Short mmCIF file of C-alpha atoms in Angstrom, two decimals:
data_model
loop_
_atom_site.label_atom_id
_atom_site.label_comp_id
_atom_site.label_asym_id
_atom_site.label_seq_id
_atom_site.Cartn_x
_atom_site.Cartn_y
_atom_site.Cartn_z
CA MET A 1 -8.22 -19.04 -67.42
CA LYS A 2 -11.75 -20.22 -68.29
CA ALA A 3 -13.91 -22.82 -66.56
CA THR A 4 -15.10 -25.81 -68.54
CA ILE A 5 -18.89 -25.99 -68.31
CA THR A 6 -20.40 -29.45 -68.26
CA VAL A 7 -24.09 -30.34 -68.03
CA LEU A 8 -24.90 -32.53 -65.03
CA ALA A 9 -27.03 -35.37 -66.33
CA THR A 10 -28.33 -36.80 -63.02
CA ALA A 11 -27.70 -34.45 -60.15
CA ALA A 12 -29.38 -36.69 -57.58
CA ALA A 13 -27.06 -39.58 -58.34
CA LEU A 14 -23.72 -37.80 -58.18
CA VAL A 15 -21.99 -35.56 -55.68
CA LEU A 16 -18.74 -34.73 -57.42
CA CYS A 17 -19.22 -32.39 -60.32
CA PRO A 18 -18.34 -34.15 -63.60
CA VAL A 19 -15.51 -32.61 -65.58
CA THR A 20 -14.33 -32.85 -69.13
CA ALA A 21 -11.23 -34.64 -70.31
CA GLN A 22 -9.45 -31.28 -70.39
CA ALA A 23 -10.29 -30.62 -66.75
CA GLU A 24 -9.31 -34.15 -65.73
CA ALA A 25 -5.97 -33.61 -67.40
CA GLY A 26 -5.42 -30.55 -65.21
CA ASP A 27 -5.82 -27.85 -67.90
CA GLU A 28 -8.95 -26.32 -66.37
CA PRO A 29 -10.33 -25.82 -62.86
CA ARG A 30 -12.16 -28.71 -61.21
CA PHE A 31 -15.16 -28.14 -58.94
CA SER A 32 -16.08 -30.54 -56.15
CA VAL A 33 -17.66 -31.16 -52.78
CA PRO A 34 -16.79 -34.08 -50.48
CA GLY A 35 -18.67 -37.36 -50.80
CA ARG A 36 -19.88 -39.94 -53.25
CA GLY A 37 -23.27 -41.13 -54.46
CA GLY A 38 -26.03 -40.40 -51.96
CA GLY A 39 -25.20 -36.77 -51.36
CA THR A 40 -22.70 -34.65 -49.48
CA CYS A 41 -22.75 -33.33 -45.92
CA VAL A 42 -24.85 -30.27 -45.14
CA ASP A 43 -21.70 -28.62 -43.73
CA ALA A 44 -19.39 -29.49 -46.64
CA PRO A 45 -16.87 -26.95 -47.91
CA LEU A 46 -16.75 -26.29 -51.65
CA THR A 47 -13.46 -26.81 -53.48
CA ILE A 48 -12.03 -25.44 -56.72
CA THR A 49 -8.76 -27.00 -57.84
CA PHE A 50 -6.89 -24.82 -60.32
CA PRO A 51 -4.10 -25.79 -62.74
CA GLU A 52 -1.86 -23.26 -60.98
CA PRO A 53 -2.04 -21.58 -57.55
CA PRO A 54 -4.86 -18.99 -57.74
CA ALA A 55 -4.96 -15.48 -56.34
CA LEU A 56 -8.02 -14.17 -54.55
CA GLY A 57 -9.62 -11.22 -56.29
CA THR A 58 -11.50 -8.28 -54.83
CA THR A 59 -14.80 -8.24 -56.69
CA GLY A 60 -17.71 -10.57 -57.30
CA ALA A 61 -19.11 -13.42 -55.26
CA ILE A 62 -19.64 -17.16 -55.06
CA GLU A 63 -23.31 -18.04 -54.75
CA VAL A 64 -24.97 -21.29 -53.69
CA ARG A 65 -28.53 -21.60 -54.89
CA ARG A 66 -31.25 -24.18 -54.48
CA ALA A 67 -32.44 -25.99 -57.58
CA ASP A 68 -35.37 -23.54 -57.85
CA GLY A 69 -32.91 -20.62 -58.02
CA THR A 70 -33.46 -19.21 -54.53
CA LEU A 71 -30.27 -18.04 -52.78
CA ALA A 72 -28.87 -20.27 -50.02
CA ASP A 73 -25.57 -18.45 -49.36
CA ARG A 74 -23.31 -15.81 -50.86
CA ILE A 75 -19.57 -15.38 -50.29
CA GLU A 76 -18.13 -11.98 -51.26
CA ALA A 77 -14.54 -11.92 -52.50
CA ALA A 78 -13.95 -8.46 -51.05
CA THR A 79 -14.63 -9.63 -47.49
CA ALA A 80 -13.53 -13.26 -47.76
CA ARG A 81 -10.44 -12.83 -45.57
CA THR A 82 -12.35 -11.04 -42.80
CA ASP A 83 -15.79 -12.60 -43.10
CA ARG A 84 -17.93 -13.15 -40.02
CA LYS A 85 -20.23 -15.91 -38.83
CA ASN A 86 -21.56 -17.36 -35.63
CA VAL A 87 -19.76 -20.61 -34.70
CA GLY A 88 -21.42 -23.11 -32.39
CA SER A 89 -24.27 -20.71 -31.52
CA ALA A 90 -21.73 -18.78 -29.44
CA ILE A 91 -23.19 -16.22 -27.06
CA SER A 92 -21.43 -13.75 -24.79
CA ASP A 93 -21.82 -13.39 -21.04
CA THR A 94 -24.55 -10.84 -21.69
CA GLY A 95 -26.54 -13.15 -23.99
CA LEU A 96 -25.36 -11.36 -27.12
CA PRO A 97 -24.58 -13.67 -30.08
CA HIS A 98 -20.90 -13.66 -30.94
CA ASP A 99 -19.76 -13.69 -34.57
CA PHE A 100 -16.23 -14.93 -35.25
CA SER A 101 -13.97 -13.41 -37.87
CA TYR A 102 -12.88 -16.15 -40.26
CA GLU A 103 -11.74 -16.71 -43.84
CA SER A 104 -14.59 -17.85 -46.06
CA ILE A 105 -12.18 -18.52 -48.96
CA MET A 106 -8.85 -20.12 -48.08
CA ILE A 107 -6.18 -20.84 -50.69
CA GLU A 108 -3.57 -23.53 -50.21
CA GLY A 109 -1.47 -24.50 -53.19
CA ARG A 110 -3.76 -25.01 -56.19
CA ARG A 111 -6.87 -25.44 -54.00
CA ALA A 112 -9.38 -22.80 -53.06
CA ASP A 113 -11.73 -24.02 -50.30
CA VAL A 114 -14.96 -22.11 -49.77
CA TYR A 115 -16.55 -22.21 -46.30
CA LEU A 116 -20.20 -21.23 -46.09
CA HIS A 117 -21.79 -19.03 -43.44
CA HIS A 118 -24.17 -21.76 -42.30
CA ARG A 119 -25.02 -25.36 -43.08
CA LEU A 120 -27.30 -26.27 -45.96
CA GLU A 121 -30.59 -28.16 -45.83
CA TYR A 122 -30.95 -31.93 -45.88
CA GLY A 123 -32.14 -33.62 -49.07
CA GLN A 124 -31.78 -30.57 -51.32
CA GLU A 125 -30.22 -30.04 -54.72
CA TYR A 126 -27.93 -27.01 -55.15
CA TYR A 127 -25.86 -25.34 -57.81
CA VAL A 128 -22.90 -22.97 -57.50
CA THR A 129 -21.92 -19.93 -59.55
CA VAL A 130 -18.65 -17.99 -59.40
CA ASP A 131 -18.42 -14.40 -60.60
CA GLN A 132 -15.58 -13.12 -62.71
CA GLY A 133 -13.16 -11.32 -60.40
CA VAL A 134 -13.41 -13.70 -57.44
CA PHE A 135 -10.13 -15.24 -58.58
CA ALA A 136 -7.66 -13.22 -60.63
CA GLY A 137 -7.71 -14.20 -64.29
CA PHE A 138 -10.63 -16.62 -63.87
CA ASP A 139 -13.75 -15.92 -65.93
CA GLY A 140 -16.00 -17.66 -63.42
CA VAL A 141 -18.90 -20.11 -63.68
CA ARG A 142 -22.32 -18.76 -64.67
CA ASP A 143 -24.13 -21.80 -66.09
CA PRO A 144 -26.31 -23.32 -63.32
CA ARG A 145 -25.79 -26.74 -64.87
CA ALA A 146 -22.00 -26.71 -64.43
CA TRP A 147 -21.57 -27.33 -60.70
CA ARG A 148 -24.43 -29.12 -58.97
CA PHE A 149 -24.71 -31.39 -55.97
CA THR A 150 -27.23 -32.79 -53.51
CA THR A 151 -27.08 -33.09 -49.73
CA THR A 152 -27.78 -36.21 -47.70
CA ARG A 153 -31.44 -36.82 -46.95
CA ARG A 154 -31.49 -37.64 -43.22
CA GLU A 155 -30.26 -35.77 -40.21
CA PRO A 156 -28.37 -38.16 -37.88
CA LYS A 157 -29.45 -38.65 -34.31
CA PRO A 158 -26.91 -37.65 -31.65
CA GLY A 159 -25.40 -40.42 -29.60
CA ARG A 160 -22.57 -41.49 -31.86
CA LEU A 161 -21.68 -39.24 -34.77
CA THR A 162 -18.97 -39.51 -37.43
CA VAL A 163 -16.98 -36.77 -39.12
CA SER A 164 -15.18 -37.37 -42.41
CA ALA A 165 -13.29 -34.83 -44.50
CA LYS A 166 -14.03 -37.07 -47.47
CA GLY A 167 -17.77 -36.72 -46.98
CA THR A 168 -18.40 -40.33 -45.95
CA GLY A 169 -19.59 -39.58 -42.41
CA ASP A 170 -22.52 -37.80 -40.84
CA PHE A 171 -20.68 -34.48 -41.14
CA CYS A 172 -17.70 -33.03 -43.00
CA THR A 173 -16.61 -30.74 -40.14
CA VAL A 174 -16.10 -31.22 -36.42
CA GLN A 175 -18.25 -28.17 -35.72
CA GLY A 176 -21.07 -29.67 -37.76
CA ALA A 177 -21.16 -32.69 -35.45
CA ILE A 178 -20.99 -30.54 -32.32
CA ASP A 179 -23.89 -28.44 -33.58
CA ALA A 180 -25.95 -31.64 -33.85
CA VAL A 181 -25.68 -32.14 -30.08
CA PRO A 182 -28.78 -30.53 -28.55
CA THR A 183 -28.35 -27.63 -26.14
CA GLY A 184 -29.04 -28.77 -22.61
CA ASN A 185 -27.60 -32.20 -23.45
CA THR A 186 -27.59 -34.65 -20.52
CA THR A 187 -26.38 -37.89 -22.11
CA PRO A 188 -22.92 -38.90 -23.41
CA VAL A 189 -22.27 -38.14 -27.08
CA THR A 190 -19.26 -39.57 -28.93
CA ILE A 191 -17.97 -37.93 -32.09
CA ASP A 192 -15.59 -40.09 -34.14
CA VAL A 193 -13.35 -37.98 -36.36
CA ARG A 194 -11.86 -39.97 -39.23
CA PRO A 195 -8.40 -39.31 -40.73
CA GLY A 196 -8.07 -35.98 -42.47
CA VAL A 197 -7.22 -32.32 -42.11
CA TYR A 198 -10.06 -30.15 -40.80
CA THR A 199 -9.53 -26.42 -41.27
CA GLU A 200 -12.02 -24.73 -38.95
CA ILE A 201 -12.59 -22.81 -35.75
CA VAL A 202 -14.36 -25.12 -33.29
CA TYR A 203 -16.42 -23.93 -30.33
CA VAL A 204 -18.47 -25.88 -27.75
CA ARG A 205 -21.06 -23.91 -25.81
CA GLU A 206 -21.51 -24.28 -22.07
CA ASP A 207 -24.88 -26.00 -22.48
CA ARG A 208 -23.47 -28.84 -24.62
CA PRO A 209 -21.75 -30.99 -21.97
CA HIS A 210 -20.87 -34.72 -22.06
CA ILE A 211 -19.15 -34.67 -25.46
CA THR A 212 -16.26 -37.02 -26.29
CA ILE A 213 -14.25 -36.45 -29.45
CA LYS A 214 -12.14 -39.36 -30.67
CA GLY A 215 -9.71 -38.92 -33.52
CA SER A 216 -7.91 -41.60 -35.49
CA GLY A 217 -4.46 -40.83 -34.09
CA ALA A 218 -2.62 -37.55 -33.70
CA LYS A 219 -0.75 -38.06 -36.96
CA ARG A 220 -3.93 -38.85 -38.88
CA THR A 221 -6.58 -36.46 -37.55
CA VAL A 222 -5.60 -32.79 -37.62
CA ILE A 223 -7.87 -29.87 -36.69
CA ARG A 224 -6.27 -26.54 -37.49
CA TYR A 225 -6.94 -22.83 -37.86
CA PRO A 226 -4.99 -19.53 -37.66
CA ASN A 227 -7.16 -17.99 -34.96
CA ASN A 228 -5.51 -15.48 -32.60
CA ASP A 229 -5.83 -12.29 -30.58
CA LEU A 230 -5.49 -10.13 -33.68
CA ARG A 231 -8.35 -11.93 -35.40
CA ASN A 232 -10.82 -12.59 -32.59
CA GLY A 233 -9.32 -11.51 -29.25
CA ASP A 234 -8.89 -8.32 -27.26
CA LYS A 235 -6.77 -6.62 -29.91
CA ALA A 236 -9.35 -7.38 -32.60
CA LEU A 237 -12.38 -6.42 -30.50
CA SER A 238 -11.06 -3.36 -28.69
CA ASP A 239 -13.79 -1.35 -30.42
CA GLY A 240 -16.42 -4.07 -30.04
CA GLY A 241 -17.97 -2.54 -26.96
CA PRO A 242 -18.31 -3.98 -23.46
CA GLU A 243 -21.35 -6.13 -24.30
CA ASP A 244 -19.63 -8.79 -26.42
CA VAL A 245 -17.66 -10.35 -23.55
CA CYS A 246 -16.58 -13.89 -22.76
CA PRO A 247 -18.98 -16.33 -21.09
CA ARG A 248 -17.92 -17.89 -17.77
CA ARG A 249 -15.39 -15.15 -17.06
CA VAL A 250 -12.94 -15.97 -14.28
CA LEU A 251 -10.85 -12.80 -14.34
CA GLU A 252 -13.39 -10.02 -14.65
CA THR A 253 -11.12 -7.36 -16.11
CA SER A 254 -8.83 -9.42 -18.34
CA ASP A 255 -11.23 -12.04 -19.71
CA LEU A 256 -13.15 -9.63 -21.91
CA HIS A 257 -12.65 -11.09 -25.40
CA ASN A 258 -9.70 -13.50 -25.13
CA CYS A 259 -11.97 -16.57 -25.07
CA TRP A 260 -12.72 -16.18 -28.79
CA ARG A 261 -9.13 -16.47 -30.06
CA ALA A 262 -8.57 -20.25 -29.63
CA SER A 263 -8.67 -22.53 -32.64
CA PHE A 264 -10.61 -25.03 -30.46
CA GLY A 265 -12.58 -23.59 -27.53
CA VAL A 266 -14.72 -25.42 -24.98
CA ASP A 267 -16.98 -23.79 -22.37
CA ALA A 268 -18.85 -27.03 -21.57
CA SER A 269 -18.13 -29.42 -18.71
CA ASP A 270 -17.40 -33.15 -18.96
CA PHE A 271 -15.57 -32.81 -22.26
CA ARG A 272 -13.03 -35.40 -23.42
CA MET A 273 -10.77 -35.50 -26.46
CA SER A 274 -8.27 -38.07 -27.64
CA ASP A 275 -6.04 -39.02 -30.56
CA VAL A 276 -6.02 -35.75 -32.51
CA THR A 277 -3.65 -32.91 -33.36
CA LEU A 278 -4.92 -29.40 -32.66
CA HIS A 279 -2.76 -26.91 -34.52
CA ASN A 280 -3.24 -23.19 -34.24
CA THR A 281 -1.46 -22.22 -37.45
CA THR A 282 -0.90 -18.59 -36.44
CA PRO A 283 2.75 -17.85 -37.37
CA ASP A 284 5.43 -17.19 -34.75
CA GLY A 285 4.99 -13.67 -33.40
CA GLY A 286 1.38 -13.54 -34.59
CA SER A 287 -0.01 -12.83 -31.10
CA GLN A 288 -1.63 -15.04 -28.46
CA ALA A 289 -3.16 -18.09 -30.09
CA GLU A 290 -4.46 -21.06 -28.10
CA ALA A 291 -4.67 -24.43 -29.82
CA PHE A 292 -7.07 -25.54 -27.08
CA ARG A 293 -8.96 -23.54 -24.46
CA GLY A 294 -11.07 -25.34 -21.87
CA ASN A 295 -13.14 -23.36 -19.37
CA ASN A 296 -15.23 -25.65 -17.21
CA GLU A 297 -15.06 -28.70 -14.94
CA ARG A 298 -13.73 -32.15 -15.86
CA ILE A 299 -12.02 -31.52 -19.18
CA ALA A 300 -9.69 -34.35 -20.22
CA LEU A 301 -7.24 -34.54 -23.13
CA GLU A 302 -5.47 -37.82 -23.89
CA ARG A 303 -2.99 -38.69 -26.62
CA VAL A 304 -3.27 -35.29 -28.27
CA HIS A 305 -0.68 -33.09 -29.97
CA LEU A 306 -1.23 -29.38 -29.28
CA ARG A 307 0.75 -26.99 -31.50
CA SER A 308 1.08 -23.23 -31.38
CA PHE A 309 3.60 -20.67 -30.13
CA GLN A 310 2.15 -18.35 -27.48
CA ASP A 311 -0.49 -19.68 -25.04
CA THR A 312 -0.90 -23.10 -26.71
CA LEU A 313 -2.99 -24.68 -23.93
CA ARG A 314 -5.29 -22.75 -21.62
CA LEU A 315 -7.29 -24.60 -18.97
CA GLN A 316 -9.66 -23.14 -16.39
CA GLY A 317 -11.82 -25.12 -13.98
CA LYS A 318 -10.40 -28.65 -13.67
CA GLY A 319 -8.33 -30.17 -16.47
CA PHE A 320 -6.36 -33.34 -17.11
CA VAL A 321 -3.82 -34.07 -19.86
CA SER A 322 -2.11 -37.43 -20.40
CA ASP A 323 0.25 -39.09 -22.90
CA SER A 324 0.39 -36.04 -25.11
CA HIS A 325 2.73 -33.54 -26.79
CA ILE A 326 2.46 -29.77 -26.27
CA SER A 327 4.68 -27.32 -28.12
CA GLY A 328 5.14 -23.56 -27.86
CA ASP A 329 7.42 -20.83 -26.56
CA THR A 330 5.61 -18.33 -24.29
CA ASP A 331 3.34 -19.49 -21.43
CA PHE A 332 2.29 -22.43 -23.56
CA VAL A 333 0.51 -24.06 -20.61
CA TRP A 334 -1.47 -21.45 -18.71
CA GLY A 335 -4.74 -20.44 -17.10
CA THR A 336 -6.53 -20.12 -13.78
CA GLY A 337 -7.53 -23.76 -13.51
CA THR A 338 -6.46 -26.75 -11.47
CA VAL A 339 -4.60 -28.86 -14.01
CA PHE A 340 -2.87 -32.25 -13.83
CA ILE A 341 -0.53 -33.11 -16.72
CA GLN A 342 1.23 -36.48 -16.83
CA ASP A 343 3.42 -38.54 -19.19
CA THR A 344 3.56 -35.69 -21.68
CA VAL A 345 6.26 -34.02 -23.79
CA LEU A 346 6.53 -30.22 -23.41
CA GLU A 347 8.52 -28.92 -26.37
CA SER A 348 9.94 -25.39 -26.30
CA THR A 349 10.14 -23.96 -29.81
CA ASP A 350 12.08 -20.86 -28.71
CA ARG A 351 13.41 -19.18 -25.59
CA GLY A 352 10.64 -18.27 -23.18
CA TYR A 353 8.43 -19.81 -20.46
CA ILE A 354 6.71 -23.17 -20.30
CA SER A 355 3.86 -22.28 -17.97
CA GLN A 356 2.03 -19.52 -16.16
CA SER A 357 -0.52 -20.43 -13.51
CA ARG A 358 -3.04 -17.86 -12.31
CA ASN A 359 -4.85 -19.89 -9.68
CA ASP A 360 -6.02 -18.17 -6.50
CA GLU A 361 -5.90 -19.30 -2.88
CA THR A 362 -9.04 -21.45 -3.24
CA ARG A 363 -7.58 -24.07 -5.59
CA PRO A 364 -4.34 -25.77 -6.62
CA GLY A 365 -2.61 -24.70 -9.82
CA THR A 366 -0.76 -26.80 -12.41
CA VAL A 367 0.99 -30.08 -11.58
CA PHE A 368 3.33 -31.82 -14.05
CA VAL A 369 4.15 -35.49 -13.35
CA ARG A 370 6.59 -37.63 -15.36
CA THR A 371 6.80 -35.06 -18.13
CA LYS A 372 9.70 -34.53 -20.52
CA LEU A 373 10.92 -31.03 -21.36
CA THR A 374 12.49 -30.93 -24.82
CA ARG A 375 13.46 -28.20 -27.26
CA ALA A 376 13.41 -27.53 -30.97
CA PRO A 377 16.73 -27.16 -32.78
CA GLY A 378 18.40 -23.81 -32.07
CA VAL A 379 16.82 -23.14 -28.67
CA PRO A 380 19.77 -22.02 -26.49
CA ASP A 381 20.88 -23.56 -23.21
CA GLY A 382 19.41 -21.92 -20.12
CA SER A 383 16.86 -19.89 -22.08
CA VAL A 384 13.54 -21.32 -20.85
CA ALA A 385 11.90 -20.95 -17.42
CA LEU A 386 9.78 -23.71 -15.90
CA SER A 387 7.17 -21.09 -15.02
CA ARG A 388 6.73 -17.40 -14.37
CA SER A 389 4.33 -15.33 -12.33
CA ALA A 390 3.45 -11.68 -11.85
CA VAL A 391 3.31 -11.91 -8.06
CA TRP A 392 1.98 -8.37 -7.71
CA ARG A 393 -1.21 -9.61 -9.37
CA PHE A 394 -1.35 -13.42 -8.95
CA THR A 395 -0.04 -13.93 -5.44
CA HIS A 396 -0.96 -17.63 -5.10
CA SER A 397 0.42 -19.06 -8.33
CA GLN A 398 1.27 -22.75 -7.93
CA VAL A 399 3.28 -24.87 -10.39
CA VAL A 400 4.72 -28.28 -9.48
CA TYR A 401 7.15 -30.48 -11.45
CA ILE A 402 7.56 -34.07 -10.21
CA ASP A 403 9.90 -36.67 -11.76
CA THR A 404 10.50 -34.53 -14.83
CA GLU A 405 13.20 -35.04 -17.47
CA MET A 406 14.72 -31.74 -18.60
CA ASP A 407 17.02 -30.82 -21.46
CA GLY A 408 19.71 -28.14 -21.09
CA HIS A 409 17.45 -25.33 -22.30
CA ILE A 410 15.97 -24.98 -18.82
CA ASP A 411 17.31 -21.98 -16.91
CA PRO A 412 19.39 -23.10 -13.88
CA ALA A 413 17.26 -20.70 -11.78
CA GLY A 414 14.23 -22.66 -12.95
CA TRP A 415 11.58 -20.10 -12.12
CA GLN A 416 10.90 -16.42 -12.75
CA ILE A 417 8.83 -13.91 -10.82
CA ASP A 418 7.97 -10.28 -11.49
CA PRO A 419 9.08 -8.28 -9.63
CA ASN A 420 12.25 -10.29 -9.02
CA ASP A 421 11.89 -10.12 -5.26
CA CYS A 422 11.17 -13.27 -3.28
CA ALA A 423 10.00 -11.16 -0.36
CA GLN A 424 6.86 -10.45 -2.42
CA ALA A 425 6.30 -14.10 -3.33
CA GLN A 426 5.56 -15.56 0.09
CA GLN A 427 2.35 -17.28 -1.11
CA THR A 428 3.69 -18.48 -4.47
CA SER A 429 4.28 -22.26 -4.67
CA PHE A 430 7.02 -23.14 -7.17
CA TRP A 431 7.78 -26.75 -6.23
CA GLU A 432 9.95 -29.48 -7.73
CA HIS A 433 10.96 -33.07 -7.01
CA GLY A 434 13.14 -35.66 -8.69
CA SER A 435 14.17 -33.63 -11.74
CA THR A 436 16.70 -35.29 -14.06
CA ASP A 437 18.35 -34.60 -17.37
CA LEU A 438 17.30 -36.58 -20.44
CA SER A 439 19.77 -39.33 -19.50
CA GLY A 440 18.22 -39.81 -16.08
CA ARG A 441 20.94 -38.09 -14.04
CA ALA A 442 19.77 -35.87 -11.17
CA ILE A 443 19.84 -32.17 -11.99
CA ASP A 444 21.78 -29.73 -9.83
CA THR A 445 19.05 -27.53 -8.34
CA SER A 446 21.37 -25.44 -6.15
CA GLN A 447 20.83 -22.37 -8.36
CA ARG A 448 17.04 -22.51 -8.28
CA LEU A 449 15.07 -19.39 -7.39
CA ALA A 450 15.37 -18.85 -3.63
CA CYS A 451 11.60 -18.82 -3.05
CA SER A 452 11.06 -22.13 -4.87
CA ARG A 453 11.53 -25.39 -2.99
CA GLN A 454 12.14 -29.11 -3.38
CA LEU A 455 9.34 -31.39 -2.16
CA THR A 456 9.88 -34.28 0.20
CA ASP A 457 9.23 -37.83 -1.05
CA ALA A 458 5.98 -37.95 0.88
CA GLU A 459 4.79 -34.64 -0.53
CA ALA A 460 5.71 -35.69 -4.07
CA LYS A 461 3.74 -38.92 -3.69
CA GLN A 462 0.66 -37.01 -2.56
CA TRP A 463 0.88 -34.44 -5.37
CA SER A 464 1.41 -37.23 -7.95
CA ASP A 465 -2.15 -38.44 -7.39
CA PRO A 466 -4.54 -36.78 -9.89
CA ALA A 467 -7.56 -37.40 -7.65
CA PHE A 468 -5.83 -35.50 -4.82
CA VAL A 469 -4.95 -32.54 -7.03
CA LEU A 470 -8.32 -32.46 -8.79
CA GLY A 471 -10.45 -32.54 -5.65
CA GLY A 472 -11.64 -36.15 -5.93
CA TRP A 473 -12.21 -36.30 -9.68
CA ASP A 474 -10.52 -39.41 -11.11
CA PRO A 475 -10.18 -38.65 -14.84
CA GLU A 476 -8.67 -42.05 -15.65
CA ARG A 477 -11.42 -44.24 -14.26
CA GLY A 478 -13.06 -46.16 -17.06
CA HIS A 479 -10.94 -44.54 -19.78
CA ARG A 480 -7.32 -45.62 -19.33
CA GLY A 481 -6.24 -48.05 -22.01
CA GLU A 482 -9.30 -47.72 -24.26
CA HIS A 483 -7.01 -46.94 -27.18
CA GLY A 484 -3.86 -48.29 -25.54
CA SER A 485 -1.62 -46.56 -23.05
CA ARG A 486 0.30 -44.56 -25.66
CA SER A 487 -0.22 -43.15 -29.11
CA ASP A 488 1.70 -41.39 -31.84
CA ALA A 489 1.12 -38.09 -30.02
CA HIS A 490 3.68 -38.97 -27.32
CA GLU A 491 7.10 -39.35 -28.81
#
């Protein structure tokens, strides 16, 4: 396989690399970056589209150079699957910068997408070379005239930013827009994410509060990545030393490195997100893998679809979820936070546990109101617990289900504790009220765990108020109905 080399006549006028008739016909690789005339984003990935699915090699590198020949970035094939870079200026609790493990070359079908270590400069012309050996059987690209592009000239001002996978916004990645928000931010910033699939780890530092991310609908805006405990969590960093630990740790001994394994992580307060799908694409059995982790006060998710298997949603501090869809199998709603989830589908993809709350005696746990508990095909009857708790460690766990529709996969006992001894769960609050099946018929709760209880009508009314649960924070004020009361995330 040999690349067709074409001289770029006017690099400043074009973003997409021109190709020959052979390449257009699909006989040779095509080289591109997102965008049209005027330049591409400074955070744009590079794409090579091959006639057939390529295989990543083990030698050589992809280099991005400025027009004067100076090196801007270099991606080594040998380390492309376990490359490292700092995302979102992440720093640990000790002030140490944290570098995430990520894939700098990702292959999907006939496409090879190349993700740089850092963004490029504004208003610069670049060219790309590819060594022989980066892709098996591909001779590479050595002519500096073959693949050239320019970046946009002006850096946008934060306030309202746009992200477009096609290169028609201020940024090509969600992280690129977040990085444009100044540290110490004190004013609201809205990031509009246009339709597309965004393959990236996203991280929001504690000192970038007041960010709102608005997608174009959960079926149209997808942010995904296979991040997990084996790649960036405790299992991956067991030899990383005690210094590189999570910021804002709640559980001193167990929150060492697990904050880095989410595909979308937020340590900032006053964060809102709506109308997107967050998909942690870690395969089933691939270890703990949050689609979203929020670890601060006043974090709100509306009309989102969160997809993973184990630990899909983790919220600490105060969190609110509405009109959404969350899928997983093991503890797929969990954390130490006070969380209110309403009008949301909770889909079990296998036998397991829906939630695990680790709140202490100073705060409420997780409250589900008007949710629907469904299952994927093949999930057996009676195989899923509403929640579980290790009462020897988390003595005050609280989980509440109010006016919830439940399919037959829910265990008749409802709840699970370890050890299985209600005498040791005197301070655990496993509460329920008004549960029905999917047809609206009241569920027989006579077999529920002995140390759980059914709420009175008055108690259920009180716990159905998000402002009561969340200590006075009203997450719906000024936001309800902005995009309509429902979206394609809640089905």
